[in-house]
Amino acid sequence: ETGVTQTPRHLVMGMTNKKSLKCEQHLGHNAMYWYKQSAKKPLELMFVYNFKEQTENNSVPSRFSPECPNSSHLFLHLHTLQPEDSALYLCASSQGILGPFNYGYTFGSGTRLTVV
Amino acid sequence: AQSVTQLGSHVSVSEGALVLLRCNYSSSVPPYLFWYVQYPNQGLQLLLKYTSAATLVKGINGFEAEFKKSETSFHLTKPSAHMSDAAEYFCAVSGGSQGNLIFGKGTKLSVKP
């Protein structure tokens, strides 16, 4: 248990489905991130939230929609995904937007998403 | 722009042998550097970090890394590999546009008995 909890751990969804990924941290961190991890690619930053405000949308398609209702919770809403969206989706948190410089991230265990 | 290159997508060593995983970085400012480890079906766990203090950094599980500015390198080493070290290792550098870390593609370490 790292302090960052992601649910579900595995998700299989059809291309017409709507689902949500959830991330929760109780570390007192103020910044939260969504990363996509695909085989043989570097981790891709998707979204950054600092104090609940989105500060980065890294050219992510609109079929991915993030939500950050408070500093402890982060969601990724999914709809009409494509098979190439199959990947491991990782949530991370840090102590503020400059936290990664000094402390790095704390990652969750990820959600393994398969789009069929 | 900041970037990280990890040489070798797959490294195989025998149990008890030296582990050396290579990382070179590019940064326009003094970097903060990190090594993370990822075990199967898990997220990434911080192994060690360099934040401009000592150039030789010791981390968990017997790993260490040395920051060499002249070589723009931050290689990860462990004197004697254990079977439990089999995992994927990621080098990262600070300096993304939102204060985020930029990760390399990872190196998968296999340990043979």
PDB file of C-alpha atoms in Angstrom:
ATOM      1  CA  GLU A   1       0.000   0.000   0.000  1.00  0.00           C
ATOM      2  CA  THR A   2       1.658   3.196  -1.169  1.00  0.00           C
ATOM      3  CA  GLY A   3      -0.875   5.713   0.109  1.00  0.00           C
ATOM      4  CA  VAL A   4      -2.394   6.194  -3.344  1.00  0.00           C
ATOM      5  CA  THR A   5      -5.275   3.825  -4.104  1.00  0.00           C
ATOM      6  CA  GLN A   6      -6.631   3.217  -7.578  1.00  0.00           C
ATOM      7  CA  THR A   7      -9.814   1.367  -8.446  1.00  0.00           C
ATOM      8  CA  PRO A   8     -10.596  -0.768 -10.259  1.00  0.00           C
ATOM      9  CA  ARG A   9      -7.340  -2.677 -10.764  1.00  0.00           C
ATOM     10  CA  HIS A  10      -8.563  -4.167 -14.031  1.00  0.00           C
ATOM     11  CA  LEU A  11     -11.227  -2.955 -16.442  1.00  0.00           C
ATOM     12  CA  VAL A  12     -12.463  -4.373 -19.726  1.00  0.00           C
ATOM     13  CA  MET A  13     -14.810  -2.135 -21.647  1.00  0.00           C
ATOM     14  CA  GLY A  14     -16.382  -1.964 -25.054  1.00  0.00           C
ATOM     15  CA  MET A  15     -15.879   0.981 -27.341  1.00  0.00           C
ATOM     16  CA  THR A  16     -19.365   2.296 -26.663  1.00  0.00           C
ATOM     17  CA  ASN A  17     -19.195   2.016 -22.871  1.00  0.00           C
ATOM     18  CA  LYS A  18     -18.754   4.768 -20.305  1.00  0.00           C
ATOM     19  CA  LYS A  19     -16.643   4.018 -17.256  1.00  0.00           C
ATOM     20  CA  SER A  20     -14.632   5.895 -14.648  1.00  0.00           C
ATOM     21  CA  LEU A  21     -11.293   5.308 -12.981  1.00  0.00           C
ATOM     22  CA  LYS A  22     -10.859   6.469  -9.407  1.00  0.00           C
ATOM     23  CA  CYS A  23      -7.771   7.594  -7.516  1.00  0.00           C
ATOM     24  CA  GLU A  24      -7.626   8.465  -3.835  1.00  0.00           C
ATOM     25  CA  GLN A  25      -4.756   9.679  -1.653  1.00  0.00           C
ATOM     26  CA  HIS A  26      -4.612  10.593   2.012  1.00  0.00           C
ATOM     27  CA  LEU A  27      -1.013  11.767   2.102  1.00  0.00           C
ATOM     28  CA  GLY A  28      -1.859  15.437   2.366  1.00  0.00           C
ATOM     29  CA  HIS A  29      -0.588  16.013  -1.158  1.00  0.00           C
ATOM     30  CA  ASN A  30      -1.982  18.867  -3.200  1.00  0.00           C
ATOM     31  CA  ALA A  31      -1.040  17.872  -6.729  1.00  0.00           C
ATOM     32  CA  MET A  32      -2.399  14.850  -8.576  1.00  0.00           C
ATOM     33  CA  TYR A  33      -1.598  13.424 -11.980  1.00  0.00           C
ATOM     34  CA  TRP A  34      -2.847  10.933 -14.537  1.00  0.00           C
ATOM     35  CA  TYR A  35      -0.234   9.071 -16.561  1.00  0.00           C
ATOM     36  CA  LYS A  36      -0.709   6.551 -19.369  1.00  0.00           C
ATOM     37  CA  GLN A  37       1.740   3.656 -19.615  1.00  0.00           C
ATOM     38  CA  SER A  38       1.762   1.759 -22.900  1.00  0.00           C
ATOM     39  CA  ALA A  39       4.129  -1.013 -23.887  1.00  0.00           C
ATOM     40  CA  LYS A  40       7.499   0.199 -25.177  1.00  0.00           C
ATOM     41  CA  LYS A  41       6.639   3.884 -24.678  1.00  0.00           C
ATOM     42  CA  PRO A  42       7.697   6.343 -22.012  1.00  0.00           C
ATOM     43  CA  LEU A  43       5.114   7.291 -19.439  1.00  0.00           C
ATOM     44  CA  GLU A  44       2.814   9.877 -20.968  1.00  0.00           C
ATOM     45  CA  LEU A  45       1.581  12.702 -18.777  1.00  0.00           C
ATOM     46  CA  MET A  46      -2.127  13.225 -19.382  1.00  0.00           C
ATOM     47  CA  PHE A  47      -3.466  15.632 -16.773  1.00  0.00           C
ATOM     48  CA  VAL A  48      -2.162  17.646 -13.842  1.00  0.00           C
ATOM     49  CA  TYR A  49      -4.235  19.060 -11.014  1.00  0.00           C
ATOM     50  CA  ASN A  50      -2.801  21.452  -8.446  1.00  0.00           C
ATOM     51  CA  PHE A  51      -5.079  22.358  -5.526  1.00  0.00           C
ATOM     52  CA  LYS A  52      -8.032  20.956  -7.511  1.00  0.00           C
ATOM     53  CA  GLU A  53      -7.297  23.198 -10.503  1.00  0.00           C
ATOM     54  CA  GLN A  54      -6.336  21.592 -13.787  1.00  0.00           C
ATOM     55  CA  THR A  55      -3.028  23.004 -14.906  1.00  0.00           C
ATOM     56  CA  GLU A  56      -2.178  20.650 -17.740  1.00  0.00           C
ATOM     57  CA  ASN A  57      -4.058  18.871 -20.447  1.00  0.00           C
ATOM     58  CA  ASN A  58      -1.350  17.284 -22.495  1.00  0.00           C
ATOM     59  CA  SER A  59      -3.236  17.158 -25.805  1.00  0.00           C
ATOM     60  CA  VAL A  60      -5.372  14.314 -24.546  1.00  0.00           C
ATOM     61  CA  PRO A  61      -8.400  13.334 -26.685  1.00  0.00           C
ATOM     62  CA  SER A  62     -11.751  14.487 -25.357  1.00  0.00           C
ATOM     63  CA  ARG A  63     -12.869  10.892 -24.825  1.00  0.00           C
ATOM     64  CA  PHE A  64     -10.807  11.170 -21.614  1.00  0.00           C
ATOM     65  CA  SER A  65     -12.337  13.564 -19.114  1.00  0.00           C
ATOM     66  CA  PRO A  66     -10.709  14.204 -15.727  1.00  0.00           C
ATOM     67  CA  GLU A  67     -12.409  15.385 -12.570  1.00  0.00           C
ATOM     68  CA  CYS A  68     -10.839  16.494  -9.305  1.00  0.00           C
ATOM     69  CA  PRO A  69     -13.543  17.282  -6.713  1.00  0.00           C
ATOM     70  CA  ASN A  70     -10.986  17.802  -3.909  1.00  0.00           C
ATOM     71  CA  SER A  71      -7.278  17.429  -3.277  1.00  0.00           C
ATOM     72  CA  SER A  72      -7.683  13.794  -2.216  1.00  0.00           C
ATOM     73  CA  HIS A  73      -9.687  12.408  -5.123  1.00  0.00           C
ATOM     74  CA  LEU A  74      -9.132  12.243  -8.838  1.00  0.00           C
ATOM     75  CA  PHE A  75     -11.277  10.601 -11.488  1.00  0.00           C
ATOM     76  CA  LEU A  76     -10.782   9.790 -15.133  1.00  0.00           C
ATOM     77  CA  HIS A  77     -14.055   9.448 -17.030  1.00  0.00           C
ATOM     78  CA  LEU A  78     -13.870   7.326 -20.158  1.00  0.00           C
ATOM     79  CA  HIS A  79     -16.265   7.183 -23.095  1.00  0.00           C
ATOM     80  CA  THR A  80     -16.160   5.865 -26.659  1.00  0.00           C
ATOM     81  CA  LEU A  81     -12.598   4.673 -26.288  1.00  0.00           C
ATOM     82  CA  GLN A  82     -10.530   3.035 -28.997  1.00  0.00           C
ATOM     83  CA  PRO A  83      -8.540  -0.220 -28.773  1.00  0.00           C
ATOM     84  CA  GLU A  84      -5.300   1.807 -28.846  1.00  0.00           C
ATOM     85  CA  ASP A  85      -6.359   3.343 -25.532  1.00  0.00           C
ATOM     86  CA  SER A  86      -5.691  -0.003 -23.855  1.00  0.00           C
ATOM     87  CA  ALA A  87      -2.907   0.634 -21.352  1.00  0.00           C
ATOM     88  CA  LEU A  88      -2.030   0.897 -17.680  1.00  0.00           C
ATOM     89  CA  TYR A  89      -3.358   4.160 -16.270  1.00  0.00           C
ATOM     90  CA  LEU A  90      -1.383   5.419 -13.320  1.00  0.00           C
ATOM     91  CA  CYS A  91      -2.368   8.034 -10.806  1.00  0.00           C
ATOM     92  CA  ALA A  92       0.311   9.883  -8.852  1.00  0.00           C
ATOM     93  CA  SER A  93       0.410  12.591  -6.232  1.00  0.00           C
ATOM     94  CA  SER A  94       3.039  14.992  -4.932  1.00  0.00           C
ATOM     95  CA  GLN A  95       3.459  17.688  -2.317  1.00  0.00           C
ATOM     96  CA  GLY A  96       2.331  20.589  -4.415  1.00  0.00           C
ATOM     97  CA  ILE A  97       3.258  21.444  -7.951  1.00  0.00           C
ATOM     98  CA  LEU A  98       6.959  21.713  -7.040  1.00  0.00           C
ATOM     99  CA  GLY A  99       6.808  18.521  -5.026  1.00  0.00           C
ATOM    100  CA  PRO A 100       8.239  16.326  -7.773  1.00  0.00           C
ATOM    101  CA  PHE A 101      11.468  18.334  -7.688  1.00  0.00           C
ATOM    102  CA  ASN A 102      12.234  17.462  -4.101  1.00  0.00           C
ATOM    103  CA  TYR A 103      10.245  14.382  -3.292  1.00  0.00           C
ATOM    104  CA  GLY A 104       9.210  12.763  -6.543  1.00  0.00           C
ATOM    105  CA  TYR A 105       5.795  11.209  -6.935  1.00  0.00           C
ATOM    106  CA  THR A 106       3.833   8.632  -5.009  1.00  0.00           C
ATOM    107  CA  PHE A 107       2.168   6.333  -7.516  1.00  0.00           C
ATOM    108  CA  GLY A 108      -0.869   4.129  -7.241  1.00  0.00           C
ATOM    109  CA  SER A 109      -0.833   0.552  -8.509  1.00  0.00           C
ATOM    110  CA  GLY A 110      -2.654   1.498 -11.674  1.00  0.00           C
ATOM    111  CA  THR A 111      -5.732   0.386 -13.564  1.00  0.00           C
ATOM    112  CA  ARG A 112      -5.112  -2.059 -16.411  1.00  0.00           C
ATOM    113  CA  LEU A 113      -7.596  -0.994 -19.090  1.00  0.00           C
ATOM    114  CA  THR A 114      -8.497  -3.178 -22.051  1.00  0.00           C
ATOM    115  CA  VAL A 115     -10.769  -1.765 -24.747  1.00  0.00           C
ATOM    116  CA  VAL A 116     -12.474  -4.384 -26.890  1.00  0.00           C
TER     117      VAL A 116
ATOM    118  CA  ALA B   1      14.004  20.760 -23.216  1.00  0.00           C
ATOM    119  CA  GLN B   2      14.657  18.128 -20.615  1.00  0.00           C
ATOM    120  CA  SER B   3      14.899  14.496 -21.662  1.00  0.00           C
ATOM    121  CA  VAL B   4      16.086  11.126 -20.434  1.00  0.00           C
ATOM    122  CA  THR B   5      17.672   8.266 -22.357  1.00  0.00           C
ATOM    123  CA  GLN B   6      17.951   4.811 -20.892  1.00  0.00           C
ATOM    124  CA  LEU B   7      20.391   2.634 -22.781  1.00  0.00           C
ATOM    125  CA  GLY B   8      19.175  -0.919 -23.156  1.00  0.00           C
ATOM    126  CA  SER B   9      15.523  -1.828 -22.898  1.00  0.00           C
ATOM    127  CA  HIS B  10      16.441  -5.186 -21.386  1.00  0.00           C
ATOM    128  CA  VAL B  11      19.377  -6.162 -19.167  1.00  0.00           C
ATOM    129  CA  SER B  12      20.017  -9.688 -17.930  1.00  0.00           C
ATOM    130  CA  VAL B  13      22.418 -10.565 -15.108  1.00  0.00           C
ATOM    131  CA  SER B  14      23.148 -13.615 -13.014  1.00  0.00           C
ATOM    132  CA  GLU B  15      22.260 -13.706  -9.349  1.00  0.00           C
ATOM    133  CA  GLY B  16      25.145 -12.211  -7.384  1.00  0.00           C
ATOM    134  CA  ALA B  17      26.493 -10.237 -10.339  1.00  0.00           C
ATOM    135  CA  LEU B  18      26.810  -6.466 -10.585  1.00  0.00           C
ATOM    136  CA  VAL B  19      23.762  -4.599 -11.800  1.00  0.00           C
ATOM    137  CA  LEU B  20      24.375  -1.520 -13.971  1.00  0.00           C
ATOM    138  CA  LEU B  21      21.462   0.329 -15.548  1.00  0.00           C
ATOM    139  CA  ARG B  22      22.348   3.366 -17.624  1.00  0.00           C
ATOM    140  CA  CYS B  23      20.639   6.735 -17.708  1.00  0.00           C
ATOM    141  CA  ASN B  24      21.711   9.889 -19.514  1.00  0.00           C
ATOM    142  CA  TYR B  25      19.839  13.115 -19.251  1.00  0.00           C
ATOM    143  CA  SER B  26      19.564  16.399 -21.048  1.00  0.00           C
ATOM    144  CA  SER B  27      18.674  19.465 -19.041  1.00  0.00           C
ATOM    145  CA  SER B  28      19.098  23.197 -19.496  1.00  0.00           C
ATOM    146  CA  VAL B  29      19.074  23.745 -15.742  1.00  0.00           C
ATOM    147  CA  PRO B  30      20.602  21.819 -12.831  1.00  0.00           C
ATOM    148  CA  PRO B  31      18.510  18.673 -12.803  1.00  0.00           C
ATOM    149  CA  TYR B  32      16.785  16.727 -10.126  1.00  0.00           C
ATOM    150  CA  LEU B  33      17.067  13.032 -11.034  1.00  0.00           C
ATOM    151  CA  PHE B  34      15.170   9.988  -9.902  1.00  0.00           C
ATOM    152  CA  TRP B  35      15.121   6.219 -10.288  1.00  0.00           C
ATOM    153  CA  TYR B  36      11.861   4.329  -9.924  1.00  0.00           C
ATOM    154  CA  VAL B  37      11.201   0.592  -9.904  1.00  0.00           C
ATOM    155  CA  GLN B  38       8.055  -1.118 -11.159  1.00  0.00           C
ATOM    156  CA  TYR B  39       7.233  -4.697 -10.258  1.00  0.00           C
ATOM    157  CA  PRO B  40       4.691  -6.594 -12.388  1.00  0.00           C
ATOM    158  CA  ASN B  41       1.140  -5.293 -12.037  1.00  0.00           C
ATOM    159  CA  GLN B  42       2.262  -2.516  -9.713  1.00  0.00           C
ATOM    160  CA  GLY B  43       2.785   1.213  -9.879  1.00  0.00           C
ATOM    161  CA  LEU B  44       6.180   2.888  -9.731  1.00  0.00           C
ATOM    162  CA  GLN B  45       8.078   3.052  -6.456  1.00  0.00           C
ATOM    163  CA  LEU B  46      10.805   5.592  -5.727  1.00  0.00           C
ATOM    164  CA  LEU B  47      14.240   3.948  -5.403  1.00  0.00           C
ATOM    165  CA  LEU B  48      16.385   7.040  -4.925  1.00  0.00           C
ATOM    166  CA  LYS B  49      16.710  10.668  -5.912  1.00  0.00           C
ATOM    167  CA  TYR B  50      19.409  13.254  -6.559  1.00  0.00           C
ATOM    168  CA  THR B  51      18.504  16.776  -5.527  1.00  0.00           C
ATOM    169  CA  SER B  52      21.863  18.592  -5.714  1.00  0.00           C
ATOM    170  CA  ALA B  53      23.327  17.351  -2.437  1.00  0.00           C
ATOM    171  CA  ALA B  54      25.813  14.450  -2.498  1.00  0.00           C
ATOM    172  CA  THR B  55      26.603  13.140  -5.976  1.00  0.00           C
ATOM    173  CA  LEU B  56      26.533   9.517  -4.788  1.00  0.00           C
ATOM    174  CA  VAL B  57      23.006   8.699  -3.747  1.00  0.00           C
ATOM    175  CA  LYS B  58      22.019   5.587  -1.824  1.00  0.00           C
ATOM    176  CA  GLY B  59      18.533   4.196  -2.154  1.00  0.00           C
ATOM    177  CA  ILE B  60      16.445   1.309  -0.996  1.00  0.00           C
ATOM    178  CA  ASN B  61      17.215  -2.374  -1.559  1.00  0.00           C
ATOM    179  CA  GLY B  62      20.966  -1.772  -1.840  1.00  0.00           C
ATOM    180  CA  PHE B  63      20.809   0.365  -4.978  1.00  0.00           C
ATOM    181  CA  GLU B  64      22.846   3.500  -5.500  1.00  0.00           C
ATOM    182  CA  ALA B  65      23.417   5.990  -8.294  1.00  0.00           C
ATOM    183  CA  GLU B  66      26.104   8.530  -9.042  1.00  0.00           C
ATOM    184  CA  PHE B  67      25.432  11.915 -10.591  1.00  0.00           C
ATOM    185  CA  LYS B  68      28.152  12.827 -13.105  1.00  0.00           C
ATOM    186  CA  LYS B  69      27.605  16.273 -14.517  1.00  0.00           C
ATOM    187  CA  SER B  70      30.455  16.029 -17.024  1.00  0.00           C
ATOM    188  CA  GLU B  71      28.924  12.885 -18.501  1.00  0.00           C
ATOM    189  CA  THR B  72      25.273  13.960 -17.987  1.00  0.00           C
ATOM    190  CA  SER B  73      24.714  10.533 -16.486  1.00  0.00           C
ATOM    191  CA  PHE B  74      22.938   9.059 -13.502  1.00  0.00           C
ATOM    192  CA  HIS B  75      23.572   5.324 -13.733  1.00  0.00           C
ATOM    193  CA  LEU B  76      22.002   2.923 -11.253  1.00  0.00           C
ATOM    194  CA  THR B  77      24.116   0.180  -9.692  1.00  0.00           C
ATOM    195  CA  LYS B  78      23.869  -2.640  -7.196  1.00  0.00           C
ATOM    196  CA  PRO B  79      26.901  -4.772  -6.282  1.00  0.00           C
ATOM    197  CA  SER B  80      25.088  -8.094  -6.105  1.00  0.00           C
ATOM    198  CA  ALA B  81      21.811  -8.894  -7.846  1.00  0.00           C
ATOM    199  CA  HIS B  82      19.027 -10.792  -6.115  1.00  0.00           C
ATOM    200  CA  MET B  83      16.195 -12.631  -7.817  1.00  0.00           C
ATOM    201  CA  SER B  84      13.807 -10.164  -6.200  1.00  0.00           C
ATOM    202  CA  ASP B  85      15.438  -7.315  -8.167  1.00  0.00           C
ATOM    203  CA  ALA B  86      13.790  -8.511 -11.379  1.00  0.00           C
ATOM    204  CA  ALA B  87      11.575  -5.597 -12.388  1.00  0.00           C
ATOM    205  CA  GLU B  88      11.457  -2.613 -14.718  1.00  0.00           C
ATOM    206  CA  TYR B  89      13.483   0.457 -13.795  1.00  0.00           C
ATOM    207  CA  PHE B  90      12.733   4.011 -14.866  1.00  0.00           C
ATOM    208  CA  CYS B  91      14.991   7.032 -14.781  1.00  0.00           C
ATOM    209  CA  ALA B  92      13.316  10.452 -14.557  1.00  0.00           C
ATOM    210  CA  VAL B  93      14.387  14.086 -14.649  1.00  0.00           C
ATOM    211  CA  SER B  94      12.615  17.144 -13.353  1.00  0.00           C
ATOM    212  CA  GLY B  95      11.669  20.031 -15.579  1.00  0.00           C
ATOM    213  CA  GLY B  96       8.436  19.311 -17.339  1.00  0.00           C
ATOM    214  CA  SER B  97       6.381  22.348 -18.260  1.00  0.00           C
ATOM    215  CA  GLN B  98       4.121  21.819 -15.248  1.00  0.00           C
ATOM    216  CA  GLY B  99       6.834  20.865 -12.809  1.00  0.00           C
ATOM    217  CA  ASN B 100       6.268  17.246 -13.732  1.00  0.00           C
ATOM    218  CA  LEU B 101       8.909  14.560 -14.076  1.00  0.00           C
ATOM    219  CA  ILE B 102       9.980  13.315 -17.502  1.00  0.00           C
ATOM    220  CA  PHE B 103      10.538   9.576 -17.658  1.00  0.00           C
ATOM    221  CA  GLY B 104      12.754   7.364 -19.765  1.00  0.00           C
ATOM    222  CA  LYS B 105      11.374   4.342 -21.593  1.00  0.00           C
ATOM    223  CA  GLY B 106      12.481   1.968 -18.875  1.00  0.00           C
ATOM    224  CA  THR B 107      14.904  -0.941 -18.609  1.00  0.00           C
ATOM    225  CA  LYS B 108      13.638  -4.389 -17.758  1.00  0.00           C
ATOM    226  CA  LEU B 109      16.054  -6.251 -15.487  1.00  0.00           C
ATOM    227  CA  SER B 110      16.084 -10.045 -15.509  1.00  0.00           C
ATOM    228  CA  VAL B 111      18.045 -12.020 -12.907  1.00  0.00           C
ATOM    229  CA  LYS B 112      19.112 -15.568 -13.731  1.00  0.00           C
ATOM    230  CA  PRO B 113      19.659 -18.127 -10.983  1.00  0.00           C
TER     231      PRO B 113
END
